[in-house]
Tab-separated table of C-alpha atoms and ligand atoms in Angstrom:
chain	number	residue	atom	x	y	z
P	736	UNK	CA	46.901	-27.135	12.357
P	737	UNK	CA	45.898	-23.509	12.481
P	738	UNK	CA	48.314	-21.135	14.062
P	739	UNK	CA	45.680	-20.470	16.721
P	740	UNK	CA	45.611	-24.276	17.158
P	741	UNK	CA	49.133	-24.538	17.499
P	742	UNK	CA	49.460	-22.171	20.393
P	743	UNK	CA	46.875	-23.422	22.262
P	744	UNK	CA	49.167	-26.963	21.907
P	745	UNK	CA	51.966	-25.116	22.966
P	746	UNK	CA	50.099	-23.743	26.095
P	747	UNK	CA	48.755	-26.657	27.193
P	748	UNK	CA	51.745	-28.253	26.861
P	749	UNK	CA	53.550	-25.866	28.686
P	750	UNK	CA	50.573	-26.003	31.269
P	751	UNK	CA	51.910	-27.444	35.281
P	752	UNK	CA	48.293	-28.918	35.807
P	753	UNK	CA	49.654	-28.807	39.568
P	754	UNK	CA	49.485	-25.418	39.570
P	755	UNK	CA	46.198	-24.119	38.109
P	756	UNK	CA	44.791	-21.538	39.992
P	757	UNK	CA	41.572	-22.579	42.167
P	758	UNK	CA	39.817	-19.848	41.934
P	759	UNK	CA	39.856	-16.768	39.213
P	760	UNK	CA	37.699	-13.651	38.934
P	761	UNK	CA	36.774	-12.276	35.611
P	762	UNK	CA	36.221	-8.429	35.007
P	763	UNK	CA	34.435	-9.292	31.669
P	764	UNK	CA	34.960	-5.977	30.055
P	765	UNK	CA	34.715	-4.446	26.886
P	766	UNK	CA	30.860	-5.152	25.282
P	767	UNK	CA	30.248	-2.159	24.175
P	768	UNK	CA	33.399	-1.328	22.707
P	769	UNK	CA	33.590	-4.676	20.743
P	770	UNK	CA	30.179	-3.851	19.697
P	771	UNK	CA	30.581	0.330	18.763
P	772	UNK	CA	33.783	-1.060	16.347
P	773	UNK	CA	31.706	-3.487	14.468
P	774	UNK	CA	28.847	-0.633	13.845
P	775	UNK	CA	26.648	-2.291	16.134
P	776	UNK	CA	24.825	-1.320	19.229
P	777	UNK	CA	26.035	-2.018	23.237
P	778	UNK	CA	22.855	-4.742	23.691
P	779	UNK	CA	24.745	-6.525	21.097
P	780	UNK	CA	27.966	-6.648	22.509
P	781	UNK	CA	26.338	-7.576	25.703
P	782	UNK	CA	24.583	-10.495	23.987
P	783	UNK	CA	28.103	-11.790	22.097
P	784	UNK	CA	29.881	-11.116	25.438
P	785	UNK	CA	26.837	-13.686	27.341
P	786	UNK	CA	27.619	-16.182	24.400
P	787	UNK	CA	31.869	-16.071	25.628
P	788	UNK	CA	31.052	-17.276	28.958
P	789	UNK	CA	30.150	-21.295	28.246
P	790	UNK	CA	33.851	-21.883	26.388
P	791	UNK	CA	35.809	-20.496	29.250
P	792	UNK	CA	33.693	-21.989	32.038
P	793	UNK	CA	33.922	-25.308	29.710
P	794	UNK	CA	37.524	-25.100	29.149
P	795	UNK	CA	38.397	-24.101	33.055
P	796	UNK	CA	36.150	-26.765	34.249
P	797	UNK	CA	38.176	-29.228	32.049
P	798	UNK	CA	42.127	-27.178	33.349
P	799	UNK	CA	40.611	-28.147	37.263
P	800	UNK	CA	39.961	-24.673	38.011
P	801	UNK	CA	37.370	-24.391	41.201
P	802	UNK	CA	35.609	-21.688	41.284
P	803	UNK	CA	34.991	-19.217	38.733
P	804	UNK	CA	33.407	-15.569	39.646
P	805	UNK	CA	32.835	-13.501	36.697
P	806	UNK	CA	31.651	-9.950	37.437
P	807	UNK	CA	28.573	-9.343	35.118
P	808	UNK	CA	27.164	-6.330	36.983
P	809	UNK	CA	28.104	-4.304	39.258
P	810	UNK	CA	26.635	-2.118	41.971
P	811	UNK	CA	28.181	0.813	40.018
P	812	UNK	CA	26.042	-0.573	36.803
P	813	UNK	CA	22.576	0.660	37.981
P	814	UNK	CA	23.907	4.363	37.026
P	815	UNK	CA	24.144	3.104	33.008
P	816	UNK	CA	21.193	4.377	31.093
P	817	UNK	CA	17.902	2.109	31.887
P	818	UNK	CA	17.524	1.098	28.394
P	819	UNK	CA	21.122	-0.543	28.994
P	820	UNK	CA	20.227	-1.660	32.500
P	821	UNK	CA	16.876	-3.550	31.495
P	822	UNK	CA	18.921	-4.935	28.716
P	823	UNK	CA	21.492	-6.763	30.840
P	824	UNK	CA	19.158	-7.771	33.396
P	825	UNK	CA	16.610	-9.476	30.799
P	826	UNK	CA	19.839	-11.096	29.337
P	827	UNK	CA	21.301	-12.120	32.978
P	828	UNK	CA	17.788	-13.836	33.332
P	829	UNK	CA	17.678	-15.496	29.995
P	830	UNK	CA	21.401	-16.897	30.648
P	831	UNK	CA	20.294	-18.567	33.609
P	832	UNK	CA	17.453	-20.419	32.391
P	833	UNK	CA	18.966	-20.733	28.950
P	834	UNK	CA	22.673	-22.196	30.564
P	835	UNK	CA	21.256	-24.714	33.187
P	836	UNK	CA	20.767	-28.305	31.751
P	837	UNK	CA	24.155	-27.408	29.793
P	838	UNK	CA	25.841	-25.911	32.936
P	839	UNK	CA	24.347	-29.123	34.902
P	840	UNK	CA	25.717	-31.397	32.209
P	841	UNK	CA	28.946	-30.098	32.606
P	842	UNK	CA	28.827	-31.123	36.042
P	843	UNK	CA	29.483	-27.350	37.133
P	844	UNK	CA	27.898	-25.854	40.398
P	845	UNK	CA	26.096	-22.616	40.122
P	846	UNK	CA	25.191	-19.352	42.276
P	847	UNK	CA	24.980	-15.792	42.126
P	848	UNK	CA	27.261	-13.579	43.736
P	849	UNK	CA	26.314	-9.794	45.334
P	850	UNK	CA	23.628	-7.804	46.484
P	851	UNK	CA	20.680	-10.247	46.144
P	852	UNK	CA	17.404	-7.717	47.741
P	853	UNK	CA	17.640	-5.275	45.079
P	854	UNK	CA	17.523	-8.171	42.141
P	855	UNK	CA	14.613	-8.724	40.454
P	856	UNK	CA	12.758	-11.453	42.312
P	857	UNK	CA	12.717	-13.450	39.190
P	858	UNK	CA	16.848	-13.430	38.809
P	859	UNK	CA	16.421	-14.609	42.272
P	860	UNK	CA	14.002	-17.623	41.473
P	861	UNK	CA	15.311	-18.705	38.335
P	862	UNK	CA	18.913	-18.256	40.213
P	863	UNK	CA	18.155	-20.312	42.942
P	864	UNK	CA	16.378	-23.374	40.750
P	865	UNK	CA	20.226	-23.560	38.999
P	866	UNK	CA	21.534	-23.384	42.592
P	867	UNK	CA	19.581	-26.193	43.813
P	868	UNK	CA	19.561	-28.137	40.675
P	869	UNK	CA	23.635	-27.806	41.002
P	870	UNK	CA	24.546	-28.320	44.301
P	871	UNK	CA	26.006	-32.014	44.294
P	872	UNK	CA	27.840	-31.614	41.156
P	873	UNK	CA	31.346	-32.140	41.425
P	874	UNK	CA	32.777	-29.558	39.476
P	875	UNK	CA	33.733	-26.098	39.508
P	876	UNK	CA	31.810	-23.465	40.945
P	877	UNK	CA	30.421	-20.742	39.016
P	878	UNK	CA	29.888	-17.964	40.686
P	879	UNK	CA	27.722	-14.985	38.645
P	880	UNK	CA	28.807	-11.647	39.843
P	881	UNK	CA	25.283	-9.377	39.568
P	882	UNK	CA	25.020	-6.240	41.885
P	883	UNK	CA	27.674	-7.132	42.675
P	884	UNK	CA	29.967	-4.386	44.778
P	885	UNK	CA	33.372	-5.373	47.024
P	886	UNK	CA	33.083	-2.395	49.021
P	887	UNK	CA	29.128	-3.890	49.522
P	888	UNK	CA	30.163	-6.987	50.185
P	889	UNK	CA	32.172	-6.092	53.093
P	890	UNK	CA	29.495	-3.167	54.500
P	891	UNK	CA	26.874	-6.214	54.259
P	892	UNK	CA	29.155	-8.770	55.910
P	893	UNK	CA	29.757	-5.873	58.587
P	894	UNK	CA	26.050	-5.701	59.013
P	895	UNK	CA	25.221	-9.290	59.669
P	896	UNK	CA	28.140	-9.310	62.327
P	897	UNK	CA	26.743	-6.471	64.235
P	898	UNK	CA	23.470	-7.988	64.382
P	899	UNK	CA	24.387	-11.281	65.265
P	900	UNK	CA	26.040	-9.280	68.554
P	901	UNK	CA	29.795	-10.116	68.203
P	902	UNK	CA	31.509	-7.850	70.478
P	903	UNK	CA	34.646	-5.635	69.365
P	904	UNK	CA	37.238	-8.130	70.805
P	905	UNK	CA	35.988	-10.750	68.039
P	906	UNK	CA	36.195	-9.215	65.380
P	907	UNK	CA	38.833	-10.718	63.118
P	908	UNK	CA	39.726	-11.266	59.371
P	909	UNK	CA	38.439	-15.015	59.912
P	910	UNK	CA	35.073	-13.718	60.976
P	911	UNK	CA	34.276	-11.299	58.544
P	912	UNK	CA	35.553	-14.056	56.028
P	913	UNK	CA	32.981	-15.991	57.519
P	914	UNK	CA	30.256	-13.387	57.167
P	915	UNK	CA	31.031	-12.317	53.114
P	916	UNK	CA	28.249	-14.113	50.124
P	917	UNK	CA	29.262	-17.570	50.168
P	918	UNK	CA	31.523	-17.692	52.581
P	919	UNK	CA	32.981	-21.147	51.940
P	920	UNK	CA	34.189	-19.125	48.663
P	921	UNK	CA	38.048	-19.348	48.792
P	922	UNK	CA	40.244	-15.955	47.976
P	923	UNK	CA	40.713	-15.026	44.125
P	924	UNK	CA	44.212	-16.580	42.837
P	925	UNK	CA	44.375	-15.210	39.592
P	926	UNK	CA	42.042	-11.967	38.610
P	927	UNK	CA	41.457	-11.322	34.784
P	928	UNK	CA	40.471	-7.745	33.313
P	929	UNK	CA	39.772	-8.012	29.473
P	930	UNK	CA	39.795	-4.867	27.143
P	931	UNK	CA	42.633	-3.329	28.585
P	932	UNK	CA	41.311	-1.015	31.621
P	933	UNK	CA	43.913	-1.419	34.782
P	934	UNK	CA	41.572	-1.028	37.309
P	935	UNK	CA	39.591	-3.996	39.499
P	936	UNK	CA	36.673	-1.693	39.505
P	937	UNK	CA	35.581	-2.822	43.582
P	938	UNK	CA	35.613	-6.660	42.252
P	939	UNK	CA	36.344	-8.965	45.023
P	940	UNK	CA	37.833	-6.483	47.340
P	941	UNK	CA	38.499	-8.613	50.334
P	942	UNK	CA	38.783	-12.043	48.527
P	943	UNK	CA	41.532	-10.414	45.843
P	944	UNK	CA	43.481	-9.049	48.293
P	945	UNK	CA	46.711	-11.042	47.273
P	946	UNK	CA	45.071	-12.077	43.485
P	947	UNK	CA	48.005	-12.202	40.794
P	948	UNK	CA	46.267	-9.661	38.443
P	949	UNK	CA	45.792	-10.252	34.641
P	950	UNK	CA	45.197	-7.133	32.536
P	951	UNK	CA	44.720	-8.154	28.717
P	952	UNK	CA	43.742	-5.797	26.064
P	953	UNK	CA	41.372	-8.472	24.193
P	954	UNK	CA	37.870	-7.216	24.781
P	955	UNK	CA	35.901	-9.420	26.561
P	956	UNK	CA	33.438	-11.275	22.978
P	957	UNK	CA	36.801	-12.365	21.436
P	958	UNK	CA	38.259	-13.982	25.269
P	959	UNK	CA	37.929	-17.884	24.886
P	960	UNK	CA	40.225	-20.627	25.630
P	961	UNK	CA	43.550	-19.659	24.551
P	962	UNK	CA	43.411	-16.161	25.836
P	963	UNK	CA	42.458	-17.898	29.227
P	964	UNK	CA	45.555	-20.241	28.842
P	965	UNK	CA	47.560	-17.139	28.488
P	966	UNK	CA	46.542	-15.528	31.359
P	967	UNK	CA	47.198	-19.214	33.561
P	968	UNK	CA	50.421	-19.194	31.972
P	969	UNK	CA	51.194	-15.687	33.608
P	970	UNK	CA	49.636	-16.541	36.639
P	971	UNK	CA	52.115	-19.681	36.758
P	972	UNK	CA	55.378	-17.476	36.208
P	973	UNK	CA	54.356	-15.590	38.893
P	974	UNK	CA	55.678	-16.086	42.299
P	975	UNK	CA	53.498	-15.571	45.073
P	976	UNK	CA	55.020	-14.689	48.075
P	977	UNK	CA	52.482	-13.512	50.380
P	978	UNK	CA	54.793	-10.719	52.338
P	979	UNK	CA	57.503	-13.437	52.452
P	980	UNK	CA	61.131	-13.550	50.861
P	981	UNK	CA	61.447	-16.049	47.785
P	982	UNK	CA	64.593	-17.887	49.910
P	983	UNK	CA	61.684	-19.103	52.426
P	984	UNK	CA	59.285	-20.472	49.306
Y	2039	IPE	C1	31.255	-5.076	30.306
Y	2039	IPE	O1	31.262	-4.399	29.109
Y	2039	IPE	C2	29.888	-5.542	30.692
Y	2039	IPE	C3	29.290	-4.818	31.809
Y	2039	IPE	C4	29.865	-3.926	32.557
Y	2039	IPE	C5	27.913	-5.147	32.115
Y	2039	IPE	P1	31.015	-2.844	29.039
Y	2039	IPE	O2	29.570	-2.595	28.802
Y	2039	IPE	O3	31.559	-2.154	30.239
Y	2039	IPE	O4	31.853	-2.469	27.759
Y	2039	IPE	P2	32.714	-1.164	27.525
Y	2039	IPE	O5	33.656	-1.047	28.673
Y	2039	IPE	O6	31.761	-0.016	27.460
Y	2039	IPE	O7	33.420	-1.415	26.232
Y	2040	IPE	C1	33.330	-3.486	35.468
Y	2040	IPE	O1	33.206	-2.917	34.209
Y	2040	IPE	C2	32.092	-4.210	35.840
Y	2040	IPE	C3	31.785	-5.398	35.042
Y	2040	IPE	C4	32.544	-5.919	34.125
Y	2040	IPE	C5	30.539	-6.008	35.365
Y	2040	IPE	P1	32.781	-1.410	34.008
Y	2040	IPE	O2	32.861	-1.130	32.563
Y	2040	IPE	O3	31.496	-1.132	34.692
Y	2040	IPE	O4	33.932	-0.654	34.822
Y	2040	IPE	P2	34.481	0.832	34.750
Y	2040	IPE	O5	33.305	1.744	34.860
Y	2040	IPE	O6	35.174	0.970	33.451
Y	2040	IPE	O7	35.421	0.935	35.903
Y	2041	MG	MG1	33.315	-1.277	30.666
C-alpha cells in the first residue's frame, strides 16, 4: 500500500460516518498559482482545477455528504482580464454538458448557484437541462457557484421580499432564508478554502454564518479525496456550539 493509500485507510477508519457534515462549501482556489509553478499558463490551471471536481463530488457523494456548493466564480471575477473571463465561462459551459450523464450516473442532483441574469443564456440552458435531467436523483446536491456573490445573494433575496410586499414587522431571518437561490439549501457545515488564502471571499455569507472553516494550503488541482478526508476529520474534532456552553451539548 502506498503511503498515500495508507492514510486515506487511516482516515476513513477514523471517519464517525454519523457525523459527516451535510453540507460543505468549497472556495476552490489556487488555478493559477498551481499553473504559474509548473511554467504553464492560468487557462491551464483552470482546466486541471475543472478536472478535480468529479473525485471529490464522487468521493463525498459516497462519505453521505448532501449538498456540495463549490464557488467557481464569483461576482468579484468579472473584474479578471476578459481573456481569463471568456476562458472560465467557455470551460463552466463545457463542464456542464461534458459532466451530466456521469454526474446523473452518480445519482447526484445538479444546479447552479448565484446571479443567474447576467450568465450567458447558454450556461443557463445547458444548466437547466442537468437540473431537470437531475432532479429525482437521490443523491447529493451539487450546487455550482457562478456569479456567484453572498453580499448579492442577500441584496437579491432583499429585493424579491420587497416586491412581494412583506411589511417591516415580517421580516425575519426565516424569511429572508426563504427568499436566498435555492432556498431549501440548508446552512454550510463545514467551509473549505484551498491554497492557503484565510479569507471566505463573500462565499455563502448568510448560509456560513456558523460554518466550521477549513483553510488548507494545497492549491485547489492537487485537492482530491484524502485532502477532503482531512478537512472532515477537522470538521469532526470540532465542537459546534452555536453561542452555547459545551456543559449543555
Ligand atoms: C480559483 O483559482 C479559480 C477562480 C477564482 C475562478 P484562481 O484563478 O483564483 O487561482 P490563484 O488564486 O490566482 O492562484
Ligand atoms: C475566490 O477566489 C472565488 C473563487 C474561488 C471562485 P479568488 O481568487 O477570486 O479570491 P480572492 O480575490 O483571492 O479573494
Ligand atoms: Mg485566487
Amino acid at each position: 500500500m502506498s503511503s498515500r493509500e495508507q492514510l486515506k485507510a487511516e482516515l476513513l477508519a477514523q471517519l464517525d460516518r454519523q457525523n459527516v457534515p451535510a453540507h460543505i462549501g468549497i472556495i476552490m482556489d489556487g488555478n493559477g498559482r498551481w499553473a504559474k509553478s509548473r511554467g504553464k499558463t492560468r487557462i491551464h490551471g483552470h482546466q486541471e482545477g475543472a478536472r478535480r471536481v468529479k473525485t471529490v463530488v464522487r468521493f463525498a457523494n459516497d462519505l453521505g455528504v448532501k449538498h456540495i456548493s463549490l464557488y467557481a466564480f464569483s461576482v468579484e471575477n468579472w473584474a479578471r482580464p476578459s481573456f481569463e473571463v471568456s476562458a472560465l465561462m467557455r470551460l463552466i459551459r463545457a463542464y456542464i454538458i461534458r459532466e451530466r450523464n456521469d454526474l446523473h450516473a452518480e445519482g447526484v442532483k445538479f444546479r447552479l448557484l448565484g446571479r443567474m441574469e447576467e450568465l450567458a443564456p447558454e450556461i443557463i440552458r445547458q444548466a437547466n437541462i442537468s437540473t431537470e435531467l437531475m432532479k429525482d436523483n437521490p443523491g447529493l446536491s451539487l450546487n455550482l457557484c457562478i456569479n456567484y456573490g453572498g453580499r448579492a445573494e442577500i441584496v437579491d433575496a432583499v429585493k424579491k421580499i420587497i416586491r412581494a410586499g412583506y411589511p417591516p414587522d415580517e421580516i425575519s431571518e426565516e424569511l429572508i432564508s426563504r427568499h436566498l437561490y435555492w432556498p431549501e439549501l440548508p446552512d454550510v457545515d463545514l467551509m473549505v478554502r484551498t491554497s492557503g488564502e484565510m479569507r471566505t471571499s463573500n462565499f455563502h455569507l448568510w448560509r456560513g454564518a456558523y460554518a466550521e472553516l477549513y483553510f488548507t494550503p494545497v492549491l485547489w488541482p492537487d485537492f482530491d479525496d484524502v485532502e477532503l478526508l482531512k478537512a472532515i476529520a477537522a470538521y469532526q474534532n470540532r465542537e459546534r456550539r452555536f453561542g452555547k456552553i459545551s456543559e449543555q451539548l
